PDB file of C-alpha atoms and ligand atoms in Angstrom:
ATOM      1  CA  MET K1366      -3.231  20.328  -4.591  1.00 76.00           C
ATOM      2  CA  SER K1367      -5.683  19.246  -2.096  1.00 89.00           C
ATOM      3  CA  PHE K1368      -7.519  16.526  -2.530  1.00 98.00           C
ATOM      4  CA  THR K1369     -10.641  14.324  -1.078  1.00 98.00           C
ATOM      5  CA  LEU K1370     -10.494  10.788  -2.000  1.00 98.00           C
ATOM      6  CA  LYS K1371     -13.982   9.143  -2.526  1.00 98.00           C
ATOM      7  CA  ALA K1372     -13.422   4.963  -1.088  1.00 98.00           C
ATOM      8  CA  GLY K1373     -17.081   3.541  -0.928  1.00 98.00           C
ATOM      9  CA  ALA K1374     -19.423   5.327   1.322  1.00 97.00           C
ATOM     10  CA  ARG K1375     -16.102   7.384   2.641  1.00 98.00           C
ATOM     11  CA  GLN K1376     -14.767  10.890   1.429  1.00 98.00           C
ATOM     12  CA  ILE K1377     -11.669  11.065   2.979  1.00 98.00           C
ATOM     13  CA  ASP K1378     -10.509  13.988   3.289  1.00 98.00           C
ATOM     14  CA  LEU K1379      -6.367  14.373   1.900  1.00 98.00           C
ATOM     15  CA  SER K1380      -5.557  18.462   2.747  1.00 98.00           C
ATOM     16  CA  ARG K1381      -3.692  16.565   5.890  1.00 98.00           C
ATOM     17  CA  PRO K1382      -1.457  13.470   5.252  1.00 98.00           C
ATOM     18  CA  VAL K1383      -3.001  10.655   7.057  1.00 98.00           C
ATOM     19  CA  CYS K1384      -0.986   6.882   7.532  1.00 98.00           C
ATOM     20  CA  MET K1385      -2.259   3.484   6.429  1.00 98.00           C
ATOM     21  CA  GLY K1386      -1.846   0.612   8.955  1.00 98.00           C
ATOM     22  CA  ILE K1387      -0.362  -2.360   7.168  1.00 97.00           C
ATOM     23  CA  LEU K1388      -1.881  -5.302   8.764  1.00 95.00           C
ATOM     24  CA  ASN K1389      -0.312  -8.451   6.717  1.00 86.00           C
ATOM     25  CA  THR K1390      -2.025 -12.385   7.257  1.00 88.00           C
ATOM     26  CA  THR K1391       0.793 -13.749   5.622  1.00 82.00           C
ATOM     27  CA  PRO K1392       3.087 -16.418   7.103  1.00 80.00           C
ATOM     28  CA  ASP K1393       6.077 -13.592   5.958  1.00 72.00           C
ATOM     29  CA  SER K1394       8.082 -12.600   9.381  1.00 55.00           C
ATOM     30  CA  PHE K1395       8.764  -9.168   6.821  1.00 63.00           C
ATOM     31  CA  SER K1396       5.646  -8.312   7.882  1.00 63.00           C
ATOM     32  CA  ASP K1397       4.283  -9.354  11.500  1.00 70.00           C
ATOM     33  CA  GLY K1398       1.948 -11.138   9.770  1.00 70.00           C
ATOM     34  CA  ALA K1399       3.343 -14.799  11.363  1.00 77.00           C
ATOM     35  CA  GLN K1400       2.650 -12.760  14.669  1.00 80.00           C
ATOM     36  CA  LEU K1401      -1.456 -13.391  13.178  1.00 85.00           C
ATOM     37  CA  ALA K1402      -0.494 -16.864  13.181  1.00 83.00           C
ATOM     38  CA  ARG K1403      -3.570 -19.391  14.822  1.00 84.00           C
ATOM     39  CA  ALA K1404      -2.267 -21.328  17.850  1.00 80.00           C
ATOM     40  CA  GLY K1405      -2.423 -24.616  17.038  1.00 78.00           C
ATOM     41  CA  CYS K1406      -2.581 -25.187  13.234  1.00 76.00           C
ATOM     42  CA  GLU K1407       0.163 -27.023  11.489  1.00 76.00           C
ATOM     43  CA  ARG K1408      -1.091 -24.313   8.183  1.00 80.00           C
ATOM     44  CA  PHE K1409      -0.559 -21.204   9.103  1.00 83.00           C
ATOM     45  CA  ALA K1410      -3.959 -19.800   9.417  1.00 83.00           C
ATOM     46  CA  VAL K1411      -5.135 -15.840  10.765  1.00 85.00           C
ATOM     47  CA  ASP K1412      -6.159 -15.143  14.349  1.00 90.00           C
ATOM     48  CA  VAL K1413      -8.880 -12.989  13.450  1.00 94.00           C
ATOM     49  CA  ASN K1414      -9.628 -11.533  16.880  1.00 93.00           C
ATOM     50  CA  LEU K1415      -5.639 -10.616  16.652  1.00 93.00           C
ATOM     51  CA  ALA K1416      -5.978  -9.192  13.192  1.00 94.00           C
ATOM     52  CA  LEU K1417      -9.095  -7.247  14.888  1.00 96.00           C
ATOM     53  CA  ALA K1418      -7.116  -6.403  18.042  1.00 96.00           C
ATOM     54  CA  ARG K1419      -3.889  -5.044  15.639  1.00 96.00           C
ATOM     55  CA  ALA K1420      -6.310  -2.570  13.553  1.00 97.00           C
ATOM     56  CA  GLU K1421      -8.291  -1.376  16.737  1.00 98.00           C
ATOM     57  CA  THR K1422      -4.204   0.030  17.980  1.00 98.00           C
ATOM     58  CA  MET K1423      -3.798   1.804  14.489  1.00 98.00           C
ATOM     59  CA  LEU K1424      -7.472   3.235  14.480  1.00 98.00           C
ATOM     60  CA  ALA K1425      -6.035   4.195  18.198  1.00 98.00           C
ATOM     61  CA  GLU K1426      -2.942   5.485  17.079  1.00 98.00           C
ATOM     62  CA  GLY K1427      -4.249   7.848  14.401  1.00 98.00           C
ATOM     63  CA  ALA K1428      -4.201   5.215  10.975  1.00 98.00           C
ATOM     64  CA  VAL K1429      -7.352   6.460   8.505  1.00 98.00           C
ATOM     65  CA  PHE K1430      -6.514   3.314   6.465  1.00 98.00           C
ATOM     66  CA  VAL K1431      -6.084  -0.855   7.633  1.00 98.00           C
ATOM     67  CA  ASP K1432      -4.560  -2.495   4.761  1.00 98.00           C
ATOM     68  CA  ILE K1433      -4.810  -6.052   4.430  1.00 97.00           C
ATOM     69  CA  GLY K1434      -2.799  -8.125   2.040  1.00 92.00           C
ATOM     70  CA  GLY K1435      -2.609 -12.041   2.282  1.00 90.00           C
ATOM     71  CA  GLU K1436      -0.351 -12.657  -1.148  1.00 89.00           C
ATOM     72  CA  SER K1437       3.321 -11.494  -0.662  1.00 83.00           C
ATOM     73  CA  THR K1438       4.168  -9.507  -3.041  1.00 81.00           C
ATOM     74  CA  ARG K1439       8.451  -9.872  -1.467  1.00 78.00           C
ATOM     75  CA  PRO K1440      11.348 -10.019  -4.245  1.00 76.00           C
ATOM     76  CA  GLY K1441      11.055 -13.772  -4.217  1.00 74.00           C
ATOM     77  CA  ALA K1442       7.890 -15.281  -2.509  1.00 77.00           C
ATOM     78  CA  GLU K1443       5.469 -18.250  -4.161  1.00 79.00           C
ATOM     79  CA  PRO K1444       2.207 -17.662  -5.475  1.00 84.00           C
ATOM     80  CA  VAL K1445      -0.678 -18.430  -2.968  1.00 90.00           C
ATOM     81  CA  SER K1446      -3.609 -20.150  -4.689  1.00 94.00           C
ATOM     82  CA  VAL K1447      -6.835 -17.905  -4.596  1.00 95.00           C
ATOM     83  CA  ASP K1448      -8.543 -20.143  -2.197  1.00 96.00           C
ATOM     84  CA  GLU K1449      -6.223 -19.379   0.428  1.00 93.00           C
ATOM     85  CA  GLU K1450      -5.711 -15.431   0.015  1.00 95.00           C
ATOM     86  CA  LEU K1451      -9.448 -15.814   0.516  1.00 96.00           C
ATOM     87  CA  SER K1452      -9.362 -17.390   3.182  1.00 95.00           C
ATOM     88  CA  ARG K1453      -6.727 -14.811   4.886  1.00 94.00           C
ATOM     89  CA  VAL K1454      -8.273 -12.356   4.054  1.00 96.00           C
ATOM     90  CA  ILE K1455     -12.268 -11.987   3.773  1.00 97.00           C
ATOM     91  CA  PRO K1456     -12.486 -13.203   7.198  1.00 96.00           C
ATOM     92  CA  VAL K1457     -10.423  -9.901   8.605  1.00 97.00           C
ATOM     93  CA  VAL K1458     -12.070  -7.934   6.875  1.00 98.00           C
ATOM     94  CA  GLU K1459     -15.201  -8.669   8.215  1.00 98.00           C
ATOM     95  CA  ALA K1460     -14.568  -8.812  11.526  1.00 98.00           C
ATOM     96  CA  ILE K1461     -12.516  -5.660  11.108  1.00 98.00           C
ATOM     97  CA  HIS K1462     -15.765  -3.812   9.156  1.00 98.00           C
ATOM     98  CA  ARG K1463     -18.790  -4.973  11.709  1.00 98.00           C
ATOM     99  CA  ASN K1464     -16.325  -3.447  14.874  1.00 98.00           C
ATOM    100  CA  LEU K1465     -14.137   0.065  13.884  1.00 98.00           C
ATOM    101  CA  ASP K1466     -14.466   2.872  11.402  1.00 98.00           C
ATOM    102  CA  ILE K1467     -11.871   2.591   9.351  1.00 98.00           C
ATOM    103  CA  CYS K1468     -11.275   2.872   5.875  1.00 98.00           C
ATOM    104  CA  ILE K1469     -10.508  -0.744   4.591  1.00 98.00           C
ATOM    105  CA  SER K1470      -8.330  -1.421   2.241  1.00 98.00           C
ATOM    106  CA  VAL K1471      -7.219  -5.074   0.316  1.00 98.00           C
ATOM    107  CA  ASP K1472      -3.157  -5.246  -0.938  1.00 97.00           C
ATOM    108  CA  THR K1473      -4.617  -7.632  -4.196  1.00 96.00           C
ATOM    109  CA  SER K1474      -3.928  -8.455  -7.383  1.00 96.00           C
ATOM    110  CA  ASN K1475      -7.039 -11.138  -8.038  1.00 97.00           C
ATOM    111  CA  PRO K1476     -10.428 -10.110  -9.436  1.00 98.00           C
ATOM    112  CA  THR K1477     -12.227 -12.092  -7.265  1.00 98.00           C
ATOM    113  CA  VAL K1478     -10.316 -11.609  -3.573  1.00 98.00           C
ATOM    114  CA  MET K1479     -11.199  -8.049  -5.091  1.00 98.00           C
ATOM    115  CA  ARG K1480     -14.465  -8.575  -5.287  1.00 98.00           C
ATOM    116  CA  GLU K1481     -15.356 -10.700  -2.325  1.00 98.00           C
ATOM    117  CA  ALA K1482     -12.961  -8.463   0.083  1.00 98.00           C
ATOM    118  CA  VAL K1483     -15.652  -5.302  -1.518  1.00 98.00           C
ATOM    119  CA  ALA K1484     -18.246  -6.790  -0.151  1.00 98.00           C
ATOM    120  CA  ALA K1485     -17.572  -7.766   3.080  1.00 98.00           C
ATOM    121  CA  GLY K1486     -16.736  -3.718   3.201  1.00 98.00           C
ATOM    122  CA  ALA K1487     -13.591  -2.847   1.679  1.00 98.00           C
ATOM    123  CA  GLU K1488     -13.340   0.065   0.305  1.00 98.00           C
ATOM    124  CA  LEU K1489      -9.537   1.054  -0.838  1.00 98.00           C
ATOM    125  CA  ILE K1490      -8.728  -1.692  -3.461  1.00 98.00           C
ATOM    126  CA  ASN K1491      -4.324  -2.117  -3.645  1.00 98.00           C
ATOM    127  CA  ASP K1492      -3.102  -3.605  -6.511  1.00 97.00           C
ATOM    128  CA  VAL K1493       1.044  -3.941  -6.702  1.00 96.00           C
ATOM    129  CA  ARG K1494       0.319  -4.900 -10.473  1.00 96.00           C
ATOM    130  CA  ALA K1495      -1.944  -1.466 -10.889  1.00 97.00           C
ATOM    131  CA  LEU K1496      -5.310  -4.095 -12.421  1.00 98.00           C
ATOM    132  CA  THR K1497      -3.181  -5.528 -14.930  1.00 96.00           C
ATOM    133  CA  ARG K1498      -4.478  -8.704 -14.457  1.00 96.00           C
ATOM    134  CA  ASP K1499      -7.170 -10.160 -16.698  1.00 95.00           C
ATOM    135  CA  ASP K1500     -10.329  -8.695 -15.504  1.00 97.00           C
ATOM    136  CA  ALA K1501      -8.906  -6.997 -12.344  1.00 98.00           C
ATOM    137  CA  LEU K1502      -9.968  -3.219 -14.071  1.00 98.00           C
ATOM    138  CA  GLN K1503     -13.242  -4.111 -15.041  1.00 98.00           C
ATOM    139  CA  THR K1504     -13.710  -5.371 -10.954  1.00 98.00           C
ATOM    140  CA  ALA K1505     -12.264  -2.602  -9.540  1.00 98.00           C
ATOM    141  CA  ALA K1506     -14.211  -0.073 -12.029  1.00 98.00           C
ATOM    142  CA  GLU K1507     -17.771  -1.362 -10.929  1.00 98.00           C
ATOM    143  CA  SER K1508     -16.714  -2.093  -7.274  1.00 97.00           C
ATOM    144  CA  ARG K1509     -17.230   1.751  -6.000  1.00 97.00           C
ATOM    145  CA  ALA K1510     -13.741   1.292  -3.875  1.00 98.00           C
ATOM    146  CA  ALA K1511     -10.834   3.495  -4.699  1.00 98.00           C
ATOM    147  CA  ILE K1512      -7.547   2.562  -6.550  1.00 98.00           C
ATOM    148  CA  CYS K1513      -3.904   2.601  -5.421  1.00 98.00           C
ATOM    149  CA  LEU K1514      -2.158   2.703  -8.724  1.00 98.00           C
ATOM    150  CA  MET K1515       1.296   1.154  -7.618  1.00 98.00           C
ATOM    151  CA  HIS K1516       4.519   1.301  -9.947  1.00 98.00           C
ATOM    152  CA  MET K1517       6.275  -2.328 -10.692  1.00 96.00           C
ATOM    153  CA  GLN K1518       9.203  -3.289 -12.979  1.00 92.00           C
ATOM    154  CA  GLY K1519       8.861  -6.799 -14.056  1.00 85.00           C
ATOM    155  CA  GLN K1520       7.088  -9.374 -11.931  1.00 83.00           C
ATOM    156  CA  PRO K1521       7.457  -9.957  -7.626  1.00 83.00           C
ATOM    157  CA  GLN K1522       9.540 -13.190  -8.513  1.00 82.00           C
ATOM    158  CA  THR K1523      12.153 -11.734 -10.823  1.00 82.00           C
ATOM    159  CA  MET K1524      11.762  -7.844 -10.254  1.00 84.00           C
ATOM    160  CA  GLN K1525      15.165  -7.197  -8.517  1.00 84.00           C
ATOM    161  CA  GLN K1526      16.984  -9.099 -10.817  1.00 86.00           C
ATOM    162  CA  ASN K1527      17.340  -7.049 -14.652  1.00 85.00           C
ATOM    163  CA  VAL K1528      16.325  -3.959 -12.878  1.00 88.00           C
ATOM    164  CA  ARG K1529      16.646  -0.581 -15.984  1.00 88.00           C
ATOM    165  CA  TYR K1530      15.968   2.425 -16.558  1.00 93.00           C
ATOM    166  CA  SER K1531      16.970   5.327 -18.117  1.00 94.00           C
ATOM    167  CA  ASP K1532      15.389   7.449 -16.022  1.00 96.00           C
ATOM    168  CA  VAL K1533      13.657   5.883 -13.424  1.00 97.00           C
ATOM    169  CA  VAL K1534      11.365   9.246 -12.308  1.00 98.00           C
ATOM    170  CA  ALA K1535      10.259   9.375 -15.765  1.00 98.00           C
ATOM    171  CA  GLU K1536       9.301   6.093 -16.790  1.00 97.00           C
ATOM    172  CA  VAL K1537       7.246   5.433 -13.318  1.00 98.00           C
ATOM    173  CA  ARG K1538       5.568   8.758 -13.903  1.00 98.00           C
ATOM    174  CA  ASP K1539       5.033   7.674 -17.795  1.00 98.00           C
ATOM    175  CA  THR K1540       3.363   4.153 -16.490  1.00 97.00           C
ATOM    176  CA  LEU K1541       0.921   4.952 -13.505  1.00 98.00           C
ATOM    177  CA  GLN K1542       0.146   7.987 -16.604  1.00 98.00           C
ATOM    178  CA  GLN K1543      -1.344   5.394 -18.770  1.00 98.00           C
ATOM    179  CA  ARG K1544      -2.985   2.843 -15.426  1.00 98.00           C
ATOM    180  CA  ILE K1545      -4.681   6.285 -14.981  1.00 98.00           C
ATOM    181  CA  LYS K1546      -5.961   6.286 -18.464  1.00 98.00           C
ATOM    182  CA  ALA K1547      -6.727   2.877 -18.493  1.00 98.00           C
ATOM    183  CA  CYS K1548      -9.407   3.603 -14.860  1.00 98.00           C
ATOM    184  CA  LEU K1549     -10.552   7.116 -16.426  1.00 98.00           C
ATOM    185  CA  ASP K1550     -10.742   5.018 -19.407  1.00 98.00           C
ATOM    186  CA  ALA K1551     -13.079   1.840 -17.578  1.00 98.00           C
ATOM    187  CA  GLY K1552     -15.339   4.396 -16.190  1.00 98.00           C
ATOM    188  CA  VAL K1553     -13.829   4.521 -12.528  1.00 98.00           C
ATOM    189  CA  ASP K1554     -14.043   8.534 -11.079  1.00 98.00           C
ATOM    190  CA  ASN K1555     -10.421  10.421 -10.530  1.00 97.00           C
ATOM    191  CA  SER K1556     -11.449  10.783  -6.727  1.00 98.00           C
ATOM    192  CA  ARG K1557     -11.035   7.420  -6.449  1.00 98.00           C
ATOM    193  CA  LEU K1558      -7.710   7.070  -7.681  1.00 98.00           C
ATOM    194  CA  LEU K1559      -4.710   6.921  -5.758  1.00 98.00           C
ATOM    195  CA  VAL K1560      -0.707   6.392  -7.619  1.00 98.00           C
ATOM    196  CA  ASP K1561       2.043   5.602  -5.789  1.00 98.00           C
ATOM    197  CA  PRO K1562       5.486   5.064  -7.008  1.00 98.00           C
ATOM    198  CA  GLY K1563       6.182   1.273  -5.901  1.00 98.00           C
ATOM    199  CA  PHE K1564       9.458   1.810  -3.871  1.00 98.00           C
ATOM    200  CA  GLY K1565      11.462  -1.455  -3.846  1.00 96.00           C
ATOM    201  CA  PHE K1566       9.093  -3.011  -6.780  1.00 96.00           C
ATOM    202  CA  GLY K1567      12.019  -3.312  -9.518  1.00 95.00           C
ATOM    203  CA  LYS K1568      14.365  -0.889  -8.738  1.00 96.00           C
ATOM    204  CA  THR K1569      17.655  -0.353  -7.021  1.00 96.00           C
ATOM    205  CA  VAL K1570      18.445   0.955  -3.481  1.00 97.00           C
ATOM    206  CA  GLN K1571      19.431   4.327  -5.486  1.00 97.00           C
ATOM    207  CA  HIS K1572      16.557   4.042  -7.960  1.00 97.00           C
ATOM    208  CA  ASN K1573      14.435   3.701  -4.353  1.00 98.00           C
ATOM    209  CA  PHE K1574      16.428   7.467  -3.159  1.00 98.00           C
ATOM    210  CA  GLN K1575      15.915   8.892  -6.754  1.00 98.00           C
ATOM    211  CA  LEU K1576      12.366   8.381  -6.655  1.00 98.00           C
ATOM    212  CA  LEU K1577      11.586   9.864  -3.296  1.00 98.00           C
ATOM    213  CA  LYS K1578      14.287  12.675  -4.010  1.00 98.00           C
ATOM    214  CA  GLN K1579      12.122  13.589  -7.293  1.00 98.00           C
ATOM    215  CA  LEU K1580       8.482  12.618  -5.236  1.00 98.00           C
ATOM    216  CA  SER K1581       6.920  15.939  -5.885  1.00 98.00           C
ATOM    217  CA  SER K1582       7.679  15.609 -10.228  1.00 97.00           C
ATOM    218  CA  LEU K1583       4.552  13.183  -9.226  1.00 98.00           C
ATOM    219  CA  ARG K1584       2.487  15.535  -8.276  1.00 97.00           C
ATOM    220  CA  SER K1585       2.055  16.707 -11.793  1.00 97.00           C
ATOM    221  CA  LEU K1586      -0.079  13.320 -12.041  1.00 98.00           C
ATOM    222  CA  GLY K1587      -3.021  15.593 -10.616  1.00 98.00           C
ATOM    223  CA  LEU K1588      -3.915  12.328  -7.846  1.00 98.00           C
ATOM    224  CA  PRO K1589      -2.702  12.003  -4.008  1.00 98.00           C
ATOM    225  CA  LEU K1590      -0.107  10.303  -3.959  1.00 98.00           C
ATOM    226  CA  LEU K1591       0.757   6.924  -1.338  1.00 98.00           C
ATOM    227  CA  VAL K1592       4.401   5.657  -0.437  1.00 98.00           C
ATOM    228  CA  GLY K1593       5.371   2.308   1.567  1.00 98.00           C
ATOM    229  CA  MET K1594       8.827   2.569   2.567  1.00 98.00           C
ATOM    230  CA  SER K1595       8.343   0.465   5.808  1.00 98.00           C
ATOM    231  CA  ARG K1596      11.124  -0.970   6.998  1.00 96.00           C
ATOM    232  CA  LYS K1597      12.289  -2.127   3.359  1.00 96.00           C
ATOM    233  CA  SER K1598      15.347  -2.760   1.936  1.00 96.00           C
ATOM    234  CA  MET K1599      16.298   1.347   0.893  1.00 98.00           C
ATOM    235  CA  ILE K1600      15.651   1.493   4.753  1.00 98.00           C
ATOM    236  CA  GLY K1601      17.783  -1.115   5.916  1.00 98.00           C
ATOM    237  CA  ALA K1602      20.737  -0.058   3.515  1.00 98.00           C
ATOM    238  CA  ALA K1603      20.993   3.262   4.280  1.00 98.00           C
ATOM    239  CA  THR K1604      20.795   2.141   8.293  1.00 98.00           C
ATOM    240  CA  GLY K1605      23.483  -0.839   8.028  1.00 98.00           C
ATOM    241  CA  ARG K1606      19.708  -1.847  10.201  1.00 98.00           C
ATOM    242  CA  ASP K1607      18.052  -5.564  10.394  1.00 96.00           C
ATOM    243  CA  LEU K1608      14.267  -5.507   9.569  1.00 94.00           C
ATOM    244  CA  ASP K1609      13.740  -5.501  13.343  1.00 94.00           C
ATOM    245  CA  GLN K1610      15.498  -2.412  14.063  1.00 97.00           C
ATOM    246  CA  ARG K1611      14.308  -0.020  11.221  1.00 98.00           C
ATOM    247  CA  LEU K1612      11.747   1.993  12.419  1.00 98.00           C
ATOM    248  CA  ALA K1613      14.288   5.313  13.333  1.00 98.00           C
ATOM    249  CA  GLY K1614      14.546   4.946   9.713  1.00 98.00           C
ATOM    250  CA  SER K1615      11.648   4.362   8.556  1.00 98.00           C
ATOM    251  CA  VAL K1616      10.244   7.563  10.735  1.00 98.00           C
ATOM    252  CA  ALA K1617      12.708   9.537   8.411  1.00 98.00           C
ATOM    253  CA  ALA K1618      11.747   8.595   4.998  1.00 98.00           C
ATOM    254  CA  ALA K1619       8.395   8.585   5.728  1.00 98.00           C
ATOM    255  CA  SER K1620       9.471  12.426   6.893  1.00 98.00           C
ATOM    256  CA  LEU K1621      11.014  12.973   3.594  1.00 98.00           C
ATOM    257  CA  ALA K1622       7.866  12.137   1.424  1.00 98.00           C
ATOM    258  CA  LEU K1623       6.039  14.127   3.501  1.00 98.00           C
ATOM    259  CA  HIS K1624       8.588  17.039   2.839  1.00 98.00           C
ATOM    260  CA  ASN K1625       8.370  16.204  -0.793  1.00 98.00           C
ATOM    261  CA  GLY K1626       3.839  15.944  -0.799  1.00 98.00           C
ATOM    262  CA  ALA K1627       3.017  12.322  -0.021  1.00 98.00           C
ATOM    263  CA  HIS K1628      -0.649  12.122   1.355  1.00 98.00           C
ATOM    264  CA  VAL K1629      -0.764   8.612   2.520  1.00 98.00           C
ATOM    265  CA  ILE K1630       2.542   7.431   4.229  1.00 99.00           C
ATOM    266  CA  ARG K1631       1.655   3.321   4.303  1.00 98.00           C
ATOM    267  CA  SER K1632       3.488   1.394   7.460  1.00 98.00           C
ATOM    268  CA  HIS K1633       3.944  -0.610   9.927  1.00 97.00           C
ATOM    269  CA  ASP K1634       3.966   1.395  12.787  1.00 97.00           C
ATOM    270  CA  VAL K1635       0.905   3.497  12.533  1.00 98.00           C
ATOM    271  CA  ALA K1636       2.045   5.837  15.985  1.00 98.00           C
ATOM    272  CA  ALA K1637       5.351   6.711  15.540  1.00 98.00           C
ATOM    273  CA  THR K1638       4.529   7.808  11.391  1.00 98.00           C
ATOM    274  CA  MET K1639       1.379  10.325  13.086  1.00 98.00           C
ATOM    275  CA  ASP K1640       3.748  11.587  15.097  1.00 98.00           C
ATOM    276  CA  ALA K1641       5.985  12.507  11.854  1.00 98.00           C
ATOM    277  CA  ILE K1642       2.527  13.494  10.214  1.00 98.00           C
ATOM    278  CA  ARG K1643       2.600  15.541  13.641  1.00 98.00           C
ATOM    279  CA  VAL K1644       5.435  17.578  13.669  1.00 98.00           C
ATOM    280  CA  HIS K1645       4.717  17.905   9.552  1.00 98.00           C
ATOM    281  CA  CYS K1646       1.526  19.544   9.690  1.00 98.00           C
ATOM    282  CA  ALA K1647       2.903  21.887  12.557  1.00 98.00           C
ATOM    283  CA  TYR K1648       5.984  22.623   9.886  1.00 98.00           C
ATOM    284  CA  GLN K1649       3.781  23.543   7.519  1.00 97.00           C
ATOM    285  CA  ASP K1650       1.089  26.064   9.768  1.00 97.00           C
ATOM    286  CA  ALA K1651       4.097  27.810  10.941  1.00 98.00           C
TER     287      ALA K1651
HETATM  288  C1  LIG L1281       3.892  -1.614  -1.184  1.00 62.36           C
HETATM  289  C2  LIG L1281       2.779  -1.941  -1.147  1.00 62.36           C
HETATM  290  C3  LIG L1281       3.873  -3.873  -0.409  1.00 62.36           C
HETATM  291  C4  LIG L1281       4.364  -0.512  -1.450  1.00 62.36           C
HETATM  292  C5  LIG L1281       1.753  -0.035  -1.894  1.00 62.36           C
HETATM  293  C6  LIG L1281       6.085  -4.517   1.767  1.00 62.36           C
HETATM  294  C7  LIG L1281       1.011  -4.004  -0.747  1.00 62.36           C
HETATM  295  C8  LIG L1281       5.886  -5.009   0.668  1.00 62.36           C
HETATM  296  N1  LIG L1281       4.665  -2.671   0.016  1.00 62.36           N
HETATM  297  N2  LIG L1281       1.390  -1.080  -1.163  1.00 62.36           N
HETATM  298  N3  LIG L1281       2.528  -3.290  -0.401  1.00 62.36           N
HETATM  299  N4  LIG L1281       2.654   0.621  -1.955  1.00 62.36           N
HETATM  300  N5  LIG L1281       0.480   0.902  -3.084  1.00 62.36           N
HETATM  301  O1  LIG L1281       7.178  -3.967   2.571  1.00 62.36           O
HETATM  302  O2  LIG L1281       4.920   0.702  -0.916  1.00 62.36           O
HETATM  303  O3  LIG L1281       5.457  -3.769   2.611  1.00 62.36           O
HETATM  304  S1  LIG L1281       3.800  -5.603   0.484  1.00 62.36           S
END
């Protein structure tokens, strides 16, 4: 299936897979965010110029999207206030919008952050809670932004406790189908939607690999598929490696996802992921 995604003023061709670079503006070392910390500040604050430089590198390496998040959704992460999230995200969105031609994705579940980020130039709303918070669906629908609907079982604080599925692939597909319907009912055109199985969000390592193996069964949802496995614990479990040593494993997983029909690969490492995409395309074209 060949898709063109409508994202704000953009029409993004997904007939060939593309990469979404991750730019986290949280003090979380997992996500590189700590490296974007402004020097000499007691509280964590993002250095906008560093964030912009990072986005510029990702664009040069071939990223079509840059995903900016100010709330850590890692298992057990502490919630942040709306003001804190806004202060981390909005200056970075503004700077990238002013300086770079790249589709800005905002990773948030908060309708205020969605609204302000879109006003500042974001063209994709990436909500790990799939627009389930009060007012989120309405807010996203009223924008022209594209929307990524991700599957999660439970909530970030507790999602890795009591993980249960009778059929993980069927349950993920059914939940995503319901969220797609909610969007369509709210007036969102399906050309604005992407879906994502949510690797690591309320799933065991086994569930994650079952989803990867059967990714193509999510094609029946009729929407482009976004996947994010970069550096996640499923890669750690398979390779036995720490966070900073998971690049090769992450690229291998991306390659499997591409083979099984993924359209967008969300990654910390754009250059290496683009090579996997290029190899995949050469293989497809043979
Ligand atoms: C995903 C994501 C994260 C993912 C989408 C991390 C924000 C954890 N993971 N968004 N966000 N899909 N759409 O490791 O898999 O980057 S946060």
